[in-house]
One Martini backbone bead per residue (centre of mass of N, CA, C, O) as a GRO file, in nm:
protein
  308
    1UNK     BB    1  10.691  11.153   8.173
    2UNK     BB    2  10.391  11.088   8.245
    3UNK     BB    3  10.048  11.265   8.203
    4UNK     BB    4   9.752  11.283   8.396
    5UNK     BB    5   9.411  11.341   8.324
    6UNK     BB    6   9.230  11.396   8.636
    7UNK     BB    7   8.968  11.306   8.711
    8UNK     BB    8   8.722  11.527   8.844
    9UNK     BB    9   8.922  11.778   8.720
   10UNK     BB   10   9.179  11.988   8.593
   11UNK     BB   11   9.464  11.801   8.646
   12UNK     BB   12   9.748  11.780   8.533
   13UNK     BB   13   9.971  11.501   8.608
   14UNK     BB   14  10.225  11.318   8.751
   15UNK     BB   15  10.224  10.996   8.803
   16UNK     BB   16  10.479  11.113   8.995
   17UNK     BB   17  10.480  11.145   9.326
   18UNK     BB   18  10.674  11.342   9.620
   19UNK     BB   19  10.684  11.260   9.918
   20UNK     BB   20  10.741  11.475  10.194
   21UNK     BB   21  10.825  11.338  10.522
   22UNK     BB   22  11.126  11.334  10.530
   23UNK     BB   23  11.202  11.649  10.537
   24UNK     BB   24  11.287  11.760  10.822
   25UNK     BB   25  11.611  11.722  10.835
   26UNK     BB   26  11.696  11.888  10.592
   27UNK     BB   27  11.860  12.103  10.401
   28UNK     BB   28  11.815  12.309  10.183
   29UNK     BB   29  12.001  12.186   9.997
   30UNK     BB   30  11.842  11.900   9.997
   31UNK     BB   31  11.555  11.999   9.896
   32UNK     BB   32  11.617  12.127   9.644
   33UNK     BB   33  11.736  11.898   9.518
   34UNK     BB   34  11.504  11.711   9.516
   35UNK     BB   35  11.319  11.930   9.363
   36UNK     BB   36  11.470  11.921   9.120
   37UNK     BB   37  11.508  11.633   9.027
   38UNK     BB   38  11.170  11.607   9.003
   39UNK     BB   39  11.142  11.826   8.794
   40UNK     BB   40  11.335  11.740   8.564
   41UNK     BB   41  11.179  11.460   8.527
   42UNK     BB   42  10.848  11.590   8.576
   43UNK     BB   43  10.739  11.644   8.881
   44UNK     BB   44  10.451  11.812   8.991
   45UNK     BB   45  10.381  11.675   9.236
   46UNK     BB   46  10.346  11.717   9.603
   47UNK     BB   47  10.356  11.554   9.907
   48UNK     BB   48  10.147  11.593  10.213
   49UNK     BB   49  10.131  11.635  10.604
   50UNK     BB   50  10.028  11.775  10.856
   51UNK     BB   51  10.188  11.504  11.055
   52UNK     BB   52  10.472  11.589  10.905
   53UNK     BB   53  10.701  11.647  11.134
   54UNK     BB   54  10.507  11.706  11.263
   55UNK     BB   55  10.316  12.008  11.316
   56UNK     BB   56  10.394  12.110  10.973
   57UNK     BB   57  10.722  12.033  10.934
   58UNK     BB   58  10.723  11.990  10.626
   59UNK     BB   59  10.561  12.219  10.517
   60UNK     BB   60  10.776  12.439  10.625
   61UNK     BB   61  11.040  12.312  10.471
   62UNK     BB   62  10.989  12.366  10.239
   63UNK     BB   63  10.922  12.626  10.209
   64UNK     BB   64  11.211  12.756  10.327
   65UNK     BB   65  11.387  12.632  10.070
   66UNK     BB   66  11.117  12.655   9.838
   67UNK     BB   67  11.096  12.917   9.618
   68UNK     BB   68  10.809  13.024   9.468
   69UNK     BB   69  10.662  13.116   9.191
   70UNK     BB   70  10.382  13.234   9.015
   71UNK     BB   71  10.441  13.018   8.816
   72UNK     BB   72  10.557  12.737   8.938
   73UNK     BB   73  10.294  12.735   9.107
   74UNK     BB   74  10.145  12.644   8.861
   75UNK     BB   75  10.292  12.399   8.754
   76UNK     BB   76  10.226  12.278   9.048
   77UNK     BB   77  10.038  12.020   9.314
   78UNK     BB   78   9.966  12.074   9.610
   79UNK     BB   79   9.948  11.827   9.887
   80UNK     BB   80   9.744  11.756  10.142
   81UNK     BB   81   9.657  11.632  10.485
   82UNK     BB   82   9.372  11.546  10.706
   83UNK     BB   83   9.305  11.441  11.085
   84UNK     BB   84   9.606  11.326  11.244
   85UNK     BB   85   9.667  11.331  11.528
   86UNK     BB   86   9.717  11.246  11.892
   87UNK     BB   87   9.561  10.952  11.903
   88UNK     BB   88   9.376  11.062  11.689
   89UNK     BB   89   9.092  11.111  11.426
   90UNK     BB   90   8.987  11.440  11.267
   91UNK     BB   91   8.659  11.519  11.069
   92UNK     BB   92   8.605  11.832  11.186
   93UNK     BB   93   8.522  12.114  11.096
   94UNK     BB   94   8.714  12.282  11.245
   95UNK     BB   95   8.999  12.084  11.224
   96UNK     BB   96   9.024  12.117  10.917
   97UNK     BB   97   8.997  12.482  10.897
   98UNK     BB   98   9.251  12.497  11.045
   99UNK     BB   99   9.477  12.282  10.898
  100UNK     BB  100   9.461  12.442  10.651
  101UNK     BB  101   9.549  12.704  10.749
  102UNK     BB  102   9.828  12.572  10.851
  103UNK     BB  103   9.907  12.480  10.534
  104UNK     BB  104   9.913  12.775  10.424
  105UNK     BB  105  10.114  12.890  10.620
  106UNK     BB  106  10.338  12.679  10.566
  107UNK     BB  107  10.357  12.684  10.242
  108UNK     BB  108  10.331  12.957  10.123
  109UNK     BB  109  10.001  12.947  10.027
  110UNK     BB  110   9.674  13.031   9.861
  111UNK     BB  111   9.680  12.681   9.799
  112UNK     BB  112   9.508  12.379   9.753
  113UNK     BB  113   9.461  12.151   9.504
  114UNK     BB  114   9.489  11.915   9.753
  115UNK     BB  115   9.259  11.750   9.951
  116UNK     BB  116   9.316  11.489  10.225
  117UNK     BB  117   9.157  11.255  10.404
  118UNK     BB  118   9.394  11.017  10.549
  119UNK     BB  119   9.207  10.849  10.824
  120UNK     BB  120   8.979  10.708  10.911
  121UNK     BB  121   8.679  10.838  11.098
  122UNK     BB  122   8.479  10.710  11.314
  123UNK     BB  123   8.362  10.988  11.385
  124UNK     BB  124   8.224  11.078  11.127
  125UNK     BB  125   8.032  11.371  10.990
  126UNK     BB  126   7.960  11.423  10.680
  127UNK     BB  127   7.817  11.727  10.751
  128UNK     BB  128   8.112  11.853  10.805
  129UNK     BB  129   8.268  11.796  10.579
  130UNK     BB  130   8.129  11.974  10.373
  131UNK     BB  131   8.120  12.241  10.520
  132UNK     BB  132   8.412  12.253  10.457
  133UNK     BB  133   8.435  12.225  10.185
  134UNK     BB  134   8.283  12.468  10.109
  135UNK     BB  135   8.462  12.673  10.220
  136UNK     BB  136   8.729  12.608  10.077
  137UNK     BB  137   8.623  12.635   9.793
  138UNK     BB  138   8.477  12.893   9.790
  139UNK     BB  139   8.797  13.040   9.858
  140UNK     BB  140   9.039  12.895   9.722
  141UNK     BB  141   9.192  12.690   9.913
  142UNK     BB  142   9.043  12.478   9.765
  143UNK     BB  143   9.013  12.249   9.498
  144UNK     BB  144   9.037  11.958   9.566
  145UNK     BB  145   8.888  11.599   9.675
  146UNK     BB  146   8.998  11.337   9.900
  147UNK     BB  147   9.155  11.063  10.046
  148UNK     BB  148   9.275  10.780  10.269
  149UNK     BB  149   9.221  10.474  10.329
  150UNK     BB  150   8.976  10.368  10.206
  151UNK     BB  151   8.657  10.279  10.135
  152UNK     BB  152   8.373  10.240   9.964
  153UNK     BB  153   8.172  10.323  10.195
  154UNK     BB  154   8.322  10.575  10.307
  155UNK     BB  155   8.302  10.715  10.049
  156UNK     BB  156   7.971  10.691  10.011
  157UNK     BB  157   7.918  10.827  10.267
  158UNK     BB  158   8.016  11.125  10.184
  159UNK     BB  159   7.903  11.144   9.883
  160UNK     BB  160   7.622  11.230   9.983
  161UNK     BB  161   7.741  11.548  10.139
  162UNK     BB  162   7.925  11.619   9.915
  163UNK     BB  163   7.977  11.832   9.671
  164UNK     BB  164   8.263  11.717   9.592
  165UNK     BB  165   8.482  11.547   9.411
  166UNK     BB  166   8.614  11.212   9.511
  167UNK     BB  167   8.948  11.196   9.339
  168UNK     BB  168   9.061  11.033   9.550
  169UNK     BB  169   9.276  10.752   9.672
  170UNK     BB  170   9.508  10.648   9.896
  171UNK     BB  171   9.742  10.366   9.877
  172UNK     BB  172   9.859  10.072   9.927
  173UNK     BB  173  10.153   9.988   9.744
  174UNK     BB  174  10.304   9.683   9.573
  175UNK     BB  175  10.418   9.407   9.514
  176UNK     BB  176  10.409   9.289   9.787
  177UNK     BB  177  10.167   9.504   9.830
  178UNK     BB  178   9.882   9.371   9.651
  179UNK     BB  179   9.539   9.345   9.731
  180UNK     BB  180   9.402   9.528   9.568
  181UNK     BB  181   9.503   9.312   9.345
  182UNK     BB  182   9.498   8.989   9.412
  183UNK     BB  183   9.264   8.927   9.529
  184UNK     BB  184   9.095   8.911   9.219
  185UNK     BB  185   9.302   8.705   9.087
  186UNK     BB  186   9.179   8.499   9.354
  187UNK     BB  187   8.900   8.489   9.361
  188UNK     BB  188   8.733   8.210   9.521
  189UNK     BB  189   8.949   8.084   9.670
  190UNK     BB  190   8.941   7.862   9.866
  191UNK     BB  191   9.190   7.865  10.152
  192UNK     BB  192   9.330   8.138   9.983
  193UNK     BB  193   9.464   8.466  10.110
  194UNK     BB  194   9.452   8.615   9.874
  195UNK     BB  195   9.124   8.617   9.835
  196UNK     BB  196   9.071   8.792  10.042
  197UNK     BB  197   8.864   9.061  10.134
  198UNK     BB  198   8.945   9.365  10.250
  199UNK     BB  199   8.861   9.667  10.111
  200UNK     BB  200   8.610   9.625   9.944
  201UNK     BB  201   8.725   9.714   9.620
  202UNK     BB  202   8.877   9.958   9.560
  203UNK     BB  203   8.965   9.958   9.256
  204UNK     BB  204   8.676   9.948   9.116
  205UNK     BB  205   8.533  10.167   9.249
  206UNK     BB  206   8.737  10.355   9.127
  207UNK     BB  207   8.693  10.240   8.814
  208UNK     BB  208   8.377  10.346   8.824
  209UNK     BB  209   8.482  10.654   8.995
  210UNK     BB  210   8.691  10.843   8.916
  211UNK     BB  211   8.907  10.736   9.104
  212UNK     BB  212   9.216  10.789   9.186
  213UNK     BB  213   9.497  10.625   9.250
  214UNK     BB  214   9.762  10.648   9.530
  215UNK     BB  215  10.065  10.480   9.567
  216UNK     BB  216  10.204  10.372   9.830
  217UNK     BB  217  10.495  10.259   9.931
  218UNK     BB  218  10.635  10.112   9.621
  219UNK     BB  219  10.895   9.981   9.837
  220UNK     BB  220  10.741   9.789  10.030
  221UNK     BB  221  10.657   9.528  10.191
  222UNK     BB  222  10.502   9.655  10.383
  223UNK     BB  223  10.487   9.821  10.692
  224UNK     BB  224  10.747   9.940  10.733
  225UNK     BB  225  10.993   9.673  10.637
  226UNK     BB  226  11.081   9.777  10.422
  227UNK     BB  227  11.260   9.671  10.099
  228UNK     BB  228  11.284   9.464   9.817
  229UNK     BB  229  11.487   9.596   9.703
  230UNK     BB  230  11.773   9.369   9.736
  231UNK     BB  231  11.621   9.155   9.887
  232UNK     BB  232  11.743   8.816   9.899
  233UNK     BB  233  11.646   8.648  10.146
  234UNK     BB  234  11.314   8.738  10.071
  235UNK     BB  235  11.350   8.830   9.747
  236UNK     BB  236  11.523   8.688   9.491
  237UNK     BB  237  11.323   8.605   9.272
  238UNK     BB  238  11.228   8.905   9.189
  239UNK     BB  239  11.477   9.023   9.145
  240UNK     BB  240  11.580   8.914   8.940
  241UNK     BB  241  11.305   8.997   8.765
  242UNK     BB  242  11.405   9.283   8.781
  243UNK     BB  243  11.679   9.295   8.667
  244UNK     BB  244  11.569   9.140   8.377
  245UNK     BB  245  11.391   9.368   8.296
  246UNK     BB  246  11.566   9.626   8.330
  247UNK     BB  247  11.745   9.557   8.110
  248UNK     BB  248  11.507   9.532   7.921
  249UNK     BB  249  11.486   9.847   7.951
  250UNK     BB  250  11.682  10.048   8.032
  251UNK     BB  251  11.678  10.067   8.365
  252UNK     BB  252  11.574   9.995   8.709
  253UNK     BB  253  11.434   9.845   8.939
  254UNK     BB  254  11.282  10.102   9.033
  255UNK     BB  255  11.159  10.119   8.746
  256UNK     BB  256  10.982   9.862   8.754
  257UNK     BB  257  10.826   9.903   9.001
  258UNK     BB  258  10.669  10.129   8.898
  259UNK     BB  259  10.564  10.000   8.613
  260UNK     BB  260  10.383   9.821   8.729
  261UNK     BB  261  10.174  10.022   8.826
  262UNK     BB  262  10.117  10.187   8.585
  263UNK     BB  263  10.049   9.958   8.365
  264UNK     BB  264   9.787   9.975   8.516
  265UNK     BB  265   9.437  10.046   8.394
  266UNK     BB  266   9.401  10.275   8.686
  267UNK     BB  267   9.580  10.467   8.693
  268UNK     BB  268   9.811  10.566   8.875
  269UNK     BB  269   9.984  10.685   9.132
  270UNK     BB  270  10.317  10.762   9.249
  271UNK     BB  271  10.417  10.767   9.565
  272UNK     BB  272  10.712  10.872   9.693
  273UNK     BB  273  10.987  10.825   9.988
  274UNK     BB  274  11.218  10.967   9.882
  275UNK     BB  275  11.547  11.176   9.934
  276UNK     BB  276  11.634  11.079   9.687
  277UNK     BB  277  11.733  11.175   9.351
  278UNK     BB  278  11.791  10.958   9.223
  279UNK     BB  279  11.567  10.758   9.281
  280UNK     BB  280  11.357  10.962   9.099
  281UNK     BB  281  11.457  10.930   8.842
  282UNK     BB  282  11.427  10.595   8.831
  283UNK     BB  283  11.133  10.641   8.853
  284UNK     BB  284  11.053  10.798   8.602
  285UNK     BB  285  11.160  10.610   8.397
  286UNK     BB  286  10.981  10.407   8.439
  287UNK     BB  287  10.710  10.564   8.334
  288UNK     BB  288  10.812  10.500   8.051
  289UNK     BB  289  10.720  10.175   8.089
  290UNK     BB  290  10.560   9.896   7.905
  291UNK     BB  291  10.500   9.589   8.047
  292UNK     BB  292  10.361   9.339   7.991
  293UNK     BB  293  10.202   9.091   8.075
  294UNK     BB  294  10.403   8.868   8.085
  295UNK     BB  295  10.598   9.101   8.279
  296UNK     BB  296  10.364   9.126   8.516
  297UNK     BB  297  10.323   8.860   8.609
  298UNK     BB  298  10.621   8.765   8.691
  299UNK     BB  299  10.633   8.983   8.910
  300UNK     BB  300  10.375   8.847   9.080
  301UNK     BB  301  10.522   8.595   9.151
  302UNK     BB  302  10.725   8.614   9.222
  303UNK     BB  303  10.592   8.770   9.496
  304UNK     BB  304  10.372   8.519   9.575
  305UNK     BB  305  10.165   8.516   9.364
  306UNK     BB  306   9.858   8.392   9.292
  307UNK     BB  307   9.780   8.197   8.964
  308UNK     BB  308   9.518   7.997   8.912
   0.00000   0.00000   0.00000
């Protein structure tokens, strides 16, 4: 599997992360799996969230089941974020301070690689935020810090008053929520949906400051509508051109799914959310294949995005 150096930090991580949302219901012995099949793949990154499995349940899941040494947690890049109560969004010095604690607690271990603020506090105040990342940067509890789901503008507004670089920003993406990456292959076309700018261009903000784009979801078809992979119903085209690509490359299609990704020269990380060792396997394979233009285009046309 590749592996990038990630700008603004001392990071090496493998391009495939595994995102942990879903292992709150596994046995320890079902995560060890998981989690083995990971490492054995290359993958270094493994990502969470304070609010995934109820309040930091997945993150306690995990510690639970896989003992990590002190040379393996140095090998591997724990990630956490933070922000999403019940029922509305907390970007508080206090709330940060205390759910950092709290995920370091769950995880037993004494720092976090990345912590990512989740999703945009309509109520932030820039400057508790600085406040909170100074002080955990201070203590060595957190080492680098990013976003999820920003604008450029939030992303702005944050980068005024915090002093560590906001090194990360992920997003939703996938072949067929491509908006993203489409919206700019049609800019200005009057009329036509795939044009509207909805993100205020976060790709580009992001490969103008050295911002990493970590992509969630990388097989749903939509916001959690299932997966494109396989759905003949609504992606006939698509499949077809994923089967014969993936043959062509010795792969499977879940692998050309990542390869589509990882191609981009905005160099992303894939976040994967599956609980299946197989398929993280085959999202690996895919992180090693360099897809063609001819490739890269065919298959987003397939997914119905317009090359005007």
């Amino acid at each position: 599997m590749k592996t990038l150096e990630l700008p603004q930090t001392d990071l090496t991580a493998s391009d495939v992360v595994v995102g942990l949302m879903r292992i709150n219901d596994m046995s320890d012995e079902d995560v060890r799996a998981l989690y083995s099949a990971s490492r054995d793949a290359g993958v270094t990154m493994f990502d969470h969230a304070a609010i995934y499995g109820g309040w930091h349940g997945c993150e306690a899941r995990f510690a639970e089941a896989v003992t990590l040494s002190s040379s393996e947690r140095a090998a591997i890049q724990l990630q956490t974020k933070v922000g999403i109560r019940q029922g509305y969004f907390d970007f508080s010095y206090e709330h940060i301070l205390s759910s950092v604690e709290e995920s370091l607690a769950a995880l037993r271990t004494d720092y976090i690689d990345v912590l990512l603020l989740h999703r945009p506090d309509a109520l932030v105040e820039p400057e508790e935020v600085a406040k909170a990342f100074d002080e955990l940067h201070a203590a060595g509890k957190v080492h680098h810090f990013g976003v999820s789901n920003h604008t450029p503008g939030q992303v702005e507004l944050l980068r005024r008053s915090v002093n560590q670089p906001l090194a990360f920003n992920q997003v939703q993406l996938s072949i067929t929520h491509a908006n993203v990456i489409a919206q700019g292959v049609a800019a200005n076309m009057g009329g036509l949906d795939q044009s509207v700018d909805r993100d205020n261009d976060i790709l580009n903000h992001a490969r103008l400051n050295d911002i990493t784009l970590q992509a969630w979801s990388p097989f749903q078809k939509g916001f959690f509508d299932g997966v494109f992979l396989g759905d003949r119903e609504h992606y006939a085209e698509l499949n077809d051109v994923l089967d014969e690509v993936a043959a062509a490359h010795g792969v499977t299609p879940t692998g050309i799914a990542v390869a589509w990704i990882t191609r981009h020269p905005a160099h992303f990380q894939v976040v994967l959310g599956t609980t299946n060792p197989q398929r993280v396997r085959e999202s690996a394979a895919g992180s090693d294949v360099e897809l063609s233009r001819e490739e890269w285009y065919r298959i987003f046309t397939a997914a119905g995005h317009t090359v005007p």
